[in-house]
Short mmCIF file of C-alpha atoms in Angstrom, two decimals:
data_model
loop_
_atom_site.label_atom_id
_atom_site.label_comp_id
_atom_site.label_asym_id
_atom_site.label_seq_id
_atom_site.Cartn_x
_atom_site.Cartn_y
_atom_site.Cartn_z
CA MET A 1 31.49 11.30 -3.22
CA GLU A 2 27.93 11.99 -4.29
CA PRO A 3 25.15 9.11 -2.93
CA LYS A 4 24.17 6.51 -5.44
CA ARG A 5 21.01 6.67 -7.44
CA ILE A 6 19.00 3.79 -6.94
CA ARG A 7 15.84 4.53 -8.51
CA GLU A 8 14.65 7.89 -10.44
CA GLY A 9 11.15 8.80 -12.05
CA TYR A 10 8.00 10.78 -11.99
CA LEU A 11 5.66 10.11 -9.07
CA VAL A 12 2.60 12.29 -8.03
CA LYS A 13 3.30 14.04 -4.20
CA LYS A 14 1.17 15.40 -1.88
CA MET A 15 2.09 19.00 -1.47
CA GLU A 16 1.13 20.95 1.70
CA PHE A 17 1.02 24.62 2.40
CA CYS A 18 -0.28 26.94 5.05
CA SER A 19 -2.87 29.84 4.01
CA SER A 20 -1.66 33.57 3.58
CA CYS A 21 -3.70 36.73 4.62
CA PRO A 22 -4.71 39.71 2.94
CA GLY A 23 -2.50 42.32 2.91
CA TRP A 24 0.77 40.26 3.48
CA SER A 25 3.97 40.85 1.92
CA ALA A 26 5.49 38.47 -0.31
CA MET A 27 8.21 37.82 2.18
CA ALA A 28 5.58 37.01 4.63
CA GLN A 29 3.96 35.05 2.51
CA SER A 30 7.35 32.75 2.07
CA ARG A 31 7.72 32.60 5.38
CA LEU A 32 4.34 30.72 5.76
CA THR A 33 5.07 28.05 2.96
CA ALA A 34 8.65 27.55 4.29
CA THR A 35 7.96 27.18 7.83
CA SER A 36 8.68 23.57 9.47
CA ALA A 37 5.58 23.29 11.40
CA PRO A 38 2.81 24.73 9.08
CA GLU A 39 0.30 25.09 11.30
CA THR A 40 2.33 27.61 13.64
CA VAL A 41 3.72 30.80 11.73
CA LEU A 42 6.44 33.22 13.03
CA LEU A 43 6.37 36.73 11.34
CA THR A 44 8.71 39.40 12.34
CA CYS A 45 8.29 42.83 11.05
CA LEU A 46 10.05 46.00 11.40
CA CYS A 47 7.99 48.52 12.77
CA GLY A 48 9.80 51.95 13.10
CA ARG A 49 7.94 54.57 14.72
CA HIS A 50 4.72 54.35 13.66
CA PHE A 51 4.64 50.95 16.02
CA SER A 52 1.04 51.22 16.90
CA ASN A 53 -0.09 51.71 13.11
CA VAL A 54 1.43 48.73 11.94
CA CYS A 55 0.17 46.58 14.65
CA TYR A 56 -3.45 47.45 14.08
CA VAL A 57 -2.65 46.82 10.18
CA LEU A 58 -1.36 43.55 10.91
CA ALA A 59 -3.67 42.55 13.33
CA THR A 60 -6.86 43.38 11.13
CA ALA A 61 -5.04 41.07 8.70
CA VAL A 62 -4.32 38.44 10.51
CA ASN A 63 -7.98 38.41 12.29
CA ALA A 64 -9.43 37.82 8.97
CA VAL A 65 -8.37 34.23 8.53
CA CYS A 66 -5.94 33.35 11.61
CA ILE A 67 -6.04 33.08 15.43
CA LEU A 68 -3.26 35.77 16.61
CA SER A 69 -2.11 33.53 19.55
CA HIS A 70 1.05 35.42 20.73
CA LEU A 71 2.54 38.80 20.26
CA ILE A 72 6.12 39.06 21.07
CA PHE A 73 7.75 42.74 21.19
CA THR A 74 11.72 43.22 20.52
CA THR A 75 13.91 46.53 20.30
CA MET A 76 17.32 46.81 18.69
CA GLY A 77 18.27 50.63 19.34
CA SER A 78 15.78 52.98 18.25
CA ARG A 79 13.87 50.41 16.06
CA TYR A 80 11.01 48.48 17.20
CA PHE A 81 10.26 44.47 16.18
CA VAL A 82 6.86 42.66 16.62
CA THR A 83 6.78 38.87 16.26
CA PHE A 84 3.34 37.23 15.39
CA ILE A 85 2.86 33.80 15.79
CA LEU A 86 0.12 32.70 13.66
CA GLN A 87 -1.99 29.70 13.12
CA GLY A 88 -3.50 29.39 9.85
CA SER A 89 -5.13 26.78 7.47
CA MET A 90 -3.76 24.02 5.97
CA PHE A 91 -4.08 23.18 2.05
CA ASN A 92 -2.57 20.40 -0.01
CA THR A 93 -2.47 19.54 -3.82
CA TRP A 94 -1.38 16.60 -5.62
CA LYS A 95 2.10 17.66 -7.77
CA PRO A 96 4.05 15.46 -10.44
CA MET A 97 7.52 15.59 -9.27
CA TRP A 98 10.58 13.88 -10.27
CA VAL A 99 11.95 11.77 -7.61
CA VAL A 100 15.29 10.27 -6.99
CA LEU A 101 16.03 7.78 -4.48
CA LEU A 102 19.34 7.64 -2.97
CA GLU A 103 21.06 5.36 -0.31
CA ASP A 104 20.22 7.73 2.48
CA GLY A 105 17.15 9.55 1.35
CA ILE A 106 14.49 10.91 -1.20
CA GLU A 107 14.98 14.02 -3.18
CA PHE A 108 12.22 15.51 -5.06
CA TYR A 109 12.30 17.95 -8.14
CA LYS A 110 9.89 20.18 -10.10
CA LYS A 111 11.37 18.78 -13.43
CA LYS A 112 13.93 16.41 -14.03
CA SER A 113 16.27 18.81 -15.31
CA ASP A 114 16.51 21.32 -12.08
CA ASN A 115 19.80 21.09 -10.26
CA SER A 116 18.50 21.83 -6.66
CA PRO A 117 15.38 19.35 -5.11
CA LYS A 118 12.38 20.84 -3.85
CA GLY A 119 13.22 18.76 -0.71
CA MET A 120 14.80 15.75 0.65
CA ILE A 121 13.41 13.15 2.76
CA PRO A 122 15.75 11.23 5.19
CA LEU A 123 15.23 7.61 5.20
CA LYS A 124 16.96 6.79 8.61
CA GLY A 125 14.41 5.53 10.90
CA SER A 126 11.70 6.37 8.48
CA THR A 127 8.74 3.66 8.21
CA LEU A 128 6.90 3.09 4.93
CA THR A 129 3.31 2.12 4.59
CA SER A 130 2.26 0.49 1.12
CA PRO A 131 -0.66 0.24 0.24
CA CYS A 132 -1.93 3.59 1.76
CA GLN A 133 -5.77 3.92 2.23
CA ASP A 134 -5.57 7.65 3.09
CA PHE A 135 -6.99 8.71 0.09
CA GLY A 136 -10.46 6.87 -0.95
CA LYS A 137 -10.16 7.53 -4.66
CA ARG A 138 -6.34 7.50 -5.19
CA MET A 139 -4.84 4.48 -6.38
CA PHE A 140 -1.13 3.01 -6.14
CA VAL A 141 -0.26 5.45 -2.93
CA PHE A 142 2.25 4.78 -0.75
CA LYS A 143 3.36 6.79 2.68
CA ILE A 144 6.89 7.77 4.17
CA THR A 145 6.71 8.59 8.05
CA THR A 146 9.87 10.21 9.07
CA THR A 147 11.28 10.19 12.53
CA LYS A 148 9.82 13.70 13.15
CA GLN A 149 6.47 11.90 12.29
CA GLN A 150 6.49 13.95 9.10
CA ASP A 151 3.90 12.05 6.52
CA HIS A 152 4.97 12.13 2.74
CA PHE A 153 2.29 10.99 0.02
CA PHE A 154 3.70 9.51 -3.12
CA GLN A 155 1.40 8.36 -5.98
CA ALA A 156 2.31 6.00 -8.67
CA ALA A 157 0.82 5.69 -11.94
CA PHE A 158 0.29 1.96 -11.77
CA LEU A 159 0.57 -0.87 -9.21
CA GLU A 160 3.78 -2.37 -10.72
CA GLU A 161 5.31 0.91 -10.22
CA ARG A 162 4.26 1.47 -6.57
CA ASP A 163 5.61 -2.14 -5.72
CA ALA A 164 9.13 -1.57 -7.44
CA TRP A 165 9.49 1.76 -5.42
CA VAL A 166 8.15 0.29 -2.12
CA ARG A 167 10.45 -2.70 -2.73
CA ASP A 168 13.74 -0.41 -3.27
CA ILE A 169 12.84 2.30 -0.42
CA LYS A 170 12.45 -0.81 2.24
CA LYS A 171 15.53 -2.12 1.04
CA ALA A 172 17.52 1.08 1.41
CA ILE A 173 15.82 1.50 4.99
CA LYS A 174 17.01 -1.78 5.78
CA CYS A 175 20.60 -0.98 4.41
CA ILE A 176 20.58 2.21 6.65
CA GLU A 177 19.77 0.76 9.96
CA GLY A 178 22.30 -2.41 9.30
CA GLY A 179 25.05 -0.20 7.96
CA GLN A 180 25.34 -1.70 4.84
CA LYS A 181 25.85 -0.69 1.37
CA PHE A 182 22.44 -0.65 -0.79
CA ALA A 183 23.07 -3.26 -3.57
CA ARG A 184 21.13 -5.81 -5.52
CA LYS A 185 21.42 -9.53 -4.22
CA SER A 186 24.45 -11.10 -5.24
CA THR A 187 23.45 -14.19 -6.84
CA ARG A 188 26.87 -15.44 -7.43
CA ARG A 189 27.62 -16.05 -3.75
CA SER A 190 24.33 -16.95 -2.63
CA ILE A 191 23.21 -19.53 -5.55
CA ARG A 192 26.54 -20.18 -6.30
CA LEU A 193 26.34 -19.33 -10.28
CA PRO A 194 28.55 -20.43 -12.54
CA GLU A 195 31.00 -18.41 -14.04
CA THR A 196 30.25 -19.16 -17.68
CA ILE A 197 26.49 -18.24 -17.07
CA ASP A 198 26.21 -14.91 -18.73
CA LEU A 199 22.60 -13.43 -17.37
CA GLY A 200 22.68 -10.41 -19.66
CA ALA A 201 22.98 -12.95 -22.90
CA LEU A 202 20.72 -15.33 -21.31
CA TYR A 203 17.84 -12.53 -20.88
CA LEU A 204 18.13 -11.30 -24.60
CA SER A 205 17.91 -14.77 -26.00
CA MET A 206 14.98 -15.60 -23.62
CA LYS A 207 13.54 -11.95 -25.01
CA ASP A 208 13.93 -13.08 -28.86
CA THR A 209 10.76 -12.72 -30.86
CA GLU A 210 11.15 -15.68 -32.48
CA LYS A 211 13.15 -18.14 -30.42
CA GLY A 212 12.48 -16.59 -26.89
CA ILE A 213 9.66 -17.30 -24.50
CA LYS A 214 6.20 -16.15 -25.66
CA GLU A 215 4.52 -13.29 -23.86
CA LEU A 216 0.89 -13.90 -23.27
CA ASN A 217 -2.10 -12.71 -21.44
CA LEU A 218 -3.25 -14.73 -18.56
CA GLU A 219 -5.94 -14.49 -16.62
CA LYS A 220 -6.08 -15.38 -12.78
CA ASP A 221 -8.65 -14.77 -9.92
CA LYS A 222 -10.36 -12.12 -12.20
CA LYS A 223 -7.39 -10.10 -13.27
CA ILE A 224 -5.89 -10.31 -16.60
CA PHE A 225 -1.82 -10.04 -16.55
CA ASN A 226 -0.70 -8.55 -19.73
CA HIS A 227 2.39 -9.65 -21.49
CA CYS A 228 3.52 -12.16 -19.07
CA PHE A 229 4.62 -15.91 -18.77
CA THR A 230 4.47 -18.53 -16.06
CA GLY A 231 7.38 -19.99 -14.06
CA SER A 232 7.04 -23.39 -15.43
CA CYS A 233 7.17 -21.68 -19.01
CA VAL A 234 10.71 -20.16 -18.02
CA ILE A 235 12.14 -23.59 -16.81
CA ASP A 236 10.59 -25.42 -19.88
CA TRP A 237 12.50 -23.00 -22.18
CA LEU A 238 15.81 -23.05 -20.41
CA VAL A 239 15.73 -26.92 -20.46
CA SER A 240 14.71 -27.19 -23.96
CA ASN A 241 17.02 -24.33 -25.16
CA GLN A 242 19.90 -26.62 -23.40
CA SER A 243 20.84 -23.54 -21.39
CA VAL A 244 20.67 -25.81 -18.05
CA ARG A 245 20.62 -30.09 -17.36
CA ASN A 246 17.59 -30.04 -15.56
CA ARG A 247 14.87 -28.26 -13.96
CA GLN A 248 16.65 -27.85 -10.51
CA GLU A 249 19.36 -26.19 -12.08
CA GLY A 250 17.01 -24.25 -14.23
CA LEU A 251 15.44 -23.08 -10.86
CA MET A 252 18.63 -21.82 -9.96
CA ILE A 253 19.56 -19.70 -13.13
CA ALA A 254 15.73 -18.63 -12.89
CA SER A 255 16.30 -17.07 -9.39
CA SER A 256 19.26 -15.32 -10.45
CA LEU A 257 17.59 -13.80 -13.11
CA LEU A 258 14.51 -12.72 -10.80
CA ASN A 259 17.28 -11.48 -8.09
CA GLU A 260 19.40 -9.22 -10.69
CA GLY A 261 16.09 -7.81 -11.97
CA TYR A 262 15.93 -9.61 -15.33
CA LEU A 263 12.47 -10.98 -14.24
CA GLN A 264 9.75 -9.11 -12.29
CA PRO A 265 7.38 -11.06 -10.22
CA ALA A 266 3.41 -10.51 -11.29
CA GLY A 267 0.70 -11.97 -8.88
CA ASP A 268 0.41 -12.76 -5.20
CA MET A 269 2.13 -16.20 -5.62
CA SER A 270 5.10 -15.04 -7.31
CA LYS A 271 5.65 -11.77 -5.00
CA SER A 272 5.01 -13.80 -1.82
CA ALA A 273 7.79 -16.02 -2.94
CA VAL A 274 9.96 -12.88 -3.48
CA ASP A 275 9.33 -11.23 -0.04
CA GLY A 276 9.60 -14.76 1.57
CA THR A 277 12.46 -16.40 3.18
CA ALA A 278 12.19 -19.47 0.67
CA GLU A 279 15.65 -20.81 -0.64
CA ASN A 280 14.31 -20.31 -4.16
CA PRO A 281 12.66 -16.59 -4.93
CA PHE A 282 11.22 -18.23 -8.07
CA LEU A 283 8.83 -20.61 -8.73
CA ASP A 284 8.54 -23.70 -10.88
CA ASN A 285 4.59 -23.49 -11.13
CA PRO A 286 2.49 -22.79 -13.65
CA ASP A 287 0.25 -20.21 -11.25
CA ALA A 288 3.21 -18.25 -10.52
CA PHE A 289 3.71 -15.05 -13.04
CA TYR A 290 6.56 -13.05 -14.37
CA TYR A 291 7.31 -10.63 -16.74
CA PHE A 292 10.37 -8.58 -18.50
CA PRO A 293 10.75 -5.18 -16.86
CA ASP A 294 10.64 -3.39 -20.31
CA SER A 295 7.71 -5.56 -21.85
CA GLY A 296 5.13 -3.07 -21.25
CA PHE A 297 3.47 -5.46 -18.37
CA PHE A 298 0.13 -4.41 -17.03
CA CYS A 299 -2.63 -6.12 -14.94
CA GLU A 300 -5.98 -5.18 -15.09
CA GLU A 301 -9.41 -5.92 -13.75
CA ASN A 302 -11.43 -8.64 -15.84
CA SER A 303 -14.92 -6.37 -16.74
CA SER A 304 -18.03 -8.87 -16.43
CA ASP A 305 -20.51 -9.06 -18.81
CA ASP A 306 -22.95 -6.30 -17.30
CA ASP A 307 -20.41 -3.77 -17.48
CA VAL A 308 -20.91 -0.92 -19.32
CA ILE A 309 -19.32 -1.17 -22.93
CA LEU A 310 -16.46 1.15 -23.22
CA LYS A 311 -15.83 3.70 -26.20
CA GLU A 312 -14.02 2.25 -29.17
CA GLU A 313 -10.97 3.59 -28.59
CA PHE A 314 -10.82 2.14 -25.12
CA ARG A 315 -11.38 -1.43 -25.80
CA GLY A 316 -7.57 -1.98 -26.92
CA VAL A 317 -5.30 -3.96 -24.88
CA ILE A 318 -2.79 -1.87 -22.53
CA ILE A 319 0.77 -2.58 -23.62
CA LYS A 320 2.70 0.40 -22.10
CA GLN A 321 2.21 3.13 -19.75
CA GLY A 322 3.96 5.77 -17.62
CA CYS A 323 4.70 9.43 -17.49
CA LEU A 324 6.15 11.84 -19.91
CA LEU A 325 6.56 15.24 -20.63
CA LYS A 326 4.42 16.70 -23.19
CA GLN A 327 4.25 20.16 -25.31
CA GLY A 328 0.85 21.92 -25.52
CA HIS A 329 0.00 23.15 -28.72
CA ARG A 330 -1.28 26.79 -27.74
CA ARG A 331 1.35 28.26 -25.32
CA LYS A 332 4.33 25.61 -26.21
CA ASN A 333 4.53 24.93 -22.12
CA TRP A 334 5.68 21.35 -21.28
CA LYS A 335 3.48 19.35 -18.48
CA VAL A 336 3.68 15.96 -16.95
CA ARG A 337 1.27 13.90 -17.97
CA LYS A 338 0.44 9.99 -17.68
CA PHE A 339 -0.05 8.37 -20.96
CA ILE A 340 -1.46 4.96 -21.80
CA LEU A 341 -0.62 3.17 -24.80
CA ARG A 342 -3.57 0.65 -26.48
CA GLU A 343 -3.20 -1.63 -29.22
CA ASP A 344 -5.94 -2.76 -31.50
CA PRO A 345 -7.40 0.14 -31.88
CA ALA A 346 -4.29 1.78 -31.56
CA TYR A 347 -4.41 4.85 -29.21
CA LEU A 348 -2.55 6.86 -26.91
CA HIS A 349 -4.31 8.89 -24.11
CA TYR A 350 -2.71 11.08 -21.89
CA TYR A 351 -4.20 11.98 -18.18
CA ASP A 352 -3.53 14.55 -15.48
CA PRO A 353 -1.15 12.30 -13.27
CA ALA A 354 -2.60 13.75 -10.29
CA GLY A 355 -5.28 10.94 -10.48
CA ALA A 356 -8.01 12.17 -13.01
CA GLU A 357 -10.14 9.34 -14.32
CA ASP A 358 -11.12 10.95 -17.83
CA PRO A 359 -8.36 11.52 -20.20
CA LEU A 360 -7.50 15.08 -21.30
CA GLY A 361 -7.07 13.59 -25.01
CA ALA A 362 -6.05 10.62 -27.32
CA ILE A 363 -3.99 10.42 -29.93
CA HIS A 364 -5.09 8.13 -32.61
CA LEU A 365 -1.91 5.97 -33.83
CA ARG A 366 -3.04 4.12 -36.59
CA GLY A 367 -0.66 5.21 -39.84
CA CYS A 368 1.18 7.52 -37.82
CA VAL A 369 4.87 8.47 -37.75
CA VAL A 370 7.21 8.39 -34.73
CA THR A 371 10.52 9.61 -34.97
CA SER A 372 13.29 10.72 -31.98
CA VAL A 373 14.11 14.68 -32.28
CA GLU A 374 17.46 15.90 -32.06
CA SER A 375 16.99 19.31 -33.55
CA ASN A 376 14.33 21.91 -33.31
CA SER A 377 12.53 23.65 -36.38
CA ASN A 378 15.46 25.93 -37.05
CA GLY A 379 17.87 23.32 -37.51
CA ARG A 380 19.94 23.70 -34.34
CA LYS A 381 19.95 21.03 -31.71
CA SER A 382 17.15 20.89 -29.18
CA GLU A 383 18.01 21.97 -25.65
CA GLU A 384 15.87 19.48 -24.60
CA GLU A 385 17.08 15.68 -24.13
CA ASN A 386 15.43 12.48 -25.08
CA LEU A 387 12.44 14.41 -27.45
CA PHE A 388 10.54 12.50 -29.78
CA GLU A 389 7.94 13.31 -32.00
CA ILE A 390 4.45 11.72 -33.36
CA ILE A 391 2.60 12.85 -36.50
CA THR A 392 -0.61 11.30 -36.86
CA ALA A 393 -2.61 10.50 -40.20
CA ASP A 394 -4.33 13.97 -39.95
CA GLU A 395 -1.05 15.88 -39.82
CA VAL A 396 -0.98 16.76 -36.10
CA HIS A 397 2.26 16.94 -34.62
CA TYR A 398 2.82 16.23 -30.68
CA PHE A 399 6.08 16.44 -29.09
CA LEU A 400 7.10 14.26 -26.16
CA GLN A 401 9.97 14.08 -23.97
CA ALA A 402 11.03 10.98 -22.06
CA ALA A 403 13.48 10.73 -18.75
CA SER A 404 15.96 8.84 -20.56
CA PRO A 405 17.36 7.82 -24.07
CA LYS A 406 16.46 3.80 -23.19
CA GLU A 407 13.07 5.00 -22.21
CA ARG A 408 12.60 7.02 -25.59
CA THR A 409 13.55 4.30 -27.63
CA GLU A 410 11.21 1.78 -25.79
CA TRP A 411 8.15 4.49 -26.41
CA ILE A 412 9.15 4.71 -29.90
CA LYS A 413 9.19 1.15 -30.65
CA ALA A 414 5.94 0.36 -28.76
CA ILE A 415 3.89 3.23 -30.71
CA GLN A 416 5.51 1.76 -34.06
CA VAL A 417 4.15 -1.98 -33.29
CA ALA A 418 0.64 -0.24 -32.04
CA SER A 419 0.47 1.79 -35.18
CA ARG A 420 0.75 -0.75 -37.49
CA THR A 421 -2.02 -3.27 -35.89
CA GLY A 422 -5.82 -2.98 -35.67
CA LYS A 423 -7.81 0.06 -36.73
#
């Protein structure tokens, strides 16, 4: 039975490798990058009869960039082997990876479609550090340290994404320590939820554009919380909609919605209540903020009057962001890009997910057409899944790929709404 997949998506991972030396074969270099201890490398060569010549060549190459610390000679019949223990320079780079959180570990893949992971991080005995301040210019980084004291660094696209990963990883580690299966909180047991309550149907009613809870842009502590609402608003809606008889019962239902993932905390007050030991993790408070998980919520710092005025295309309110695959216009290859969708004016900017501050490009969405793609230009069904296409007013075509059908639908709807608003 395969381990349960708890969470998956694109994250940027810090990758490390050891320097290779001039003149080495591909096999020798692969041994360098695959070694479990990158600082120390074992290189065994078949020398044959020209033992001294081979040793001289290898020693010369080693001396160029590495420290030759030991030589070990072995024989097998008439053949000679020499093992070099090398110490080389370390390099690191940040690469977008498809990351899958399992009950017992984390697997990371180069692409979502890959069958075999590039690596696996066991969670038993591991510790989690968040936020991780080891990299000054990189935001939303968290660190996992295994029992062998190996550090693995991941960077999320935005704060809420990082917090969601951190919460689930912490819970997975705690479940392993307690010998339990990972499961969302059972609200029907802990809060004694009435059997007549359908949380899924209630959630859809709350999201109704006309009769549901109104999503607002709220400000607190010099931060702007987009597409969210207060805890008091949730209880008010439940009471006025006659879903509950009183505010105390509304608090119980709201806590159930929060525990099941239908609502998410935004801001320090609501997050502290969720992480704490309070009887009710949900707060009936006008200063406690919450949001729907698929609403495009985003928190940003409030700009002061002294800030430099941004370009016109950056003035729009951020309504959605995340990682997608984008097809290049020239080489037609696919690369992971971080996308930020803004409305009024409607722009979709895409960035290098490894942390670049300036966008690689911008798509002006005013008057654009966005549709899902089920077949290629030859009329045959596309081999790639969850594709969609944006055709701008200037008839420029952009092909993007989401991680799931649901995510594709969310992006299409959000882009359609943005394209009809503002400039």
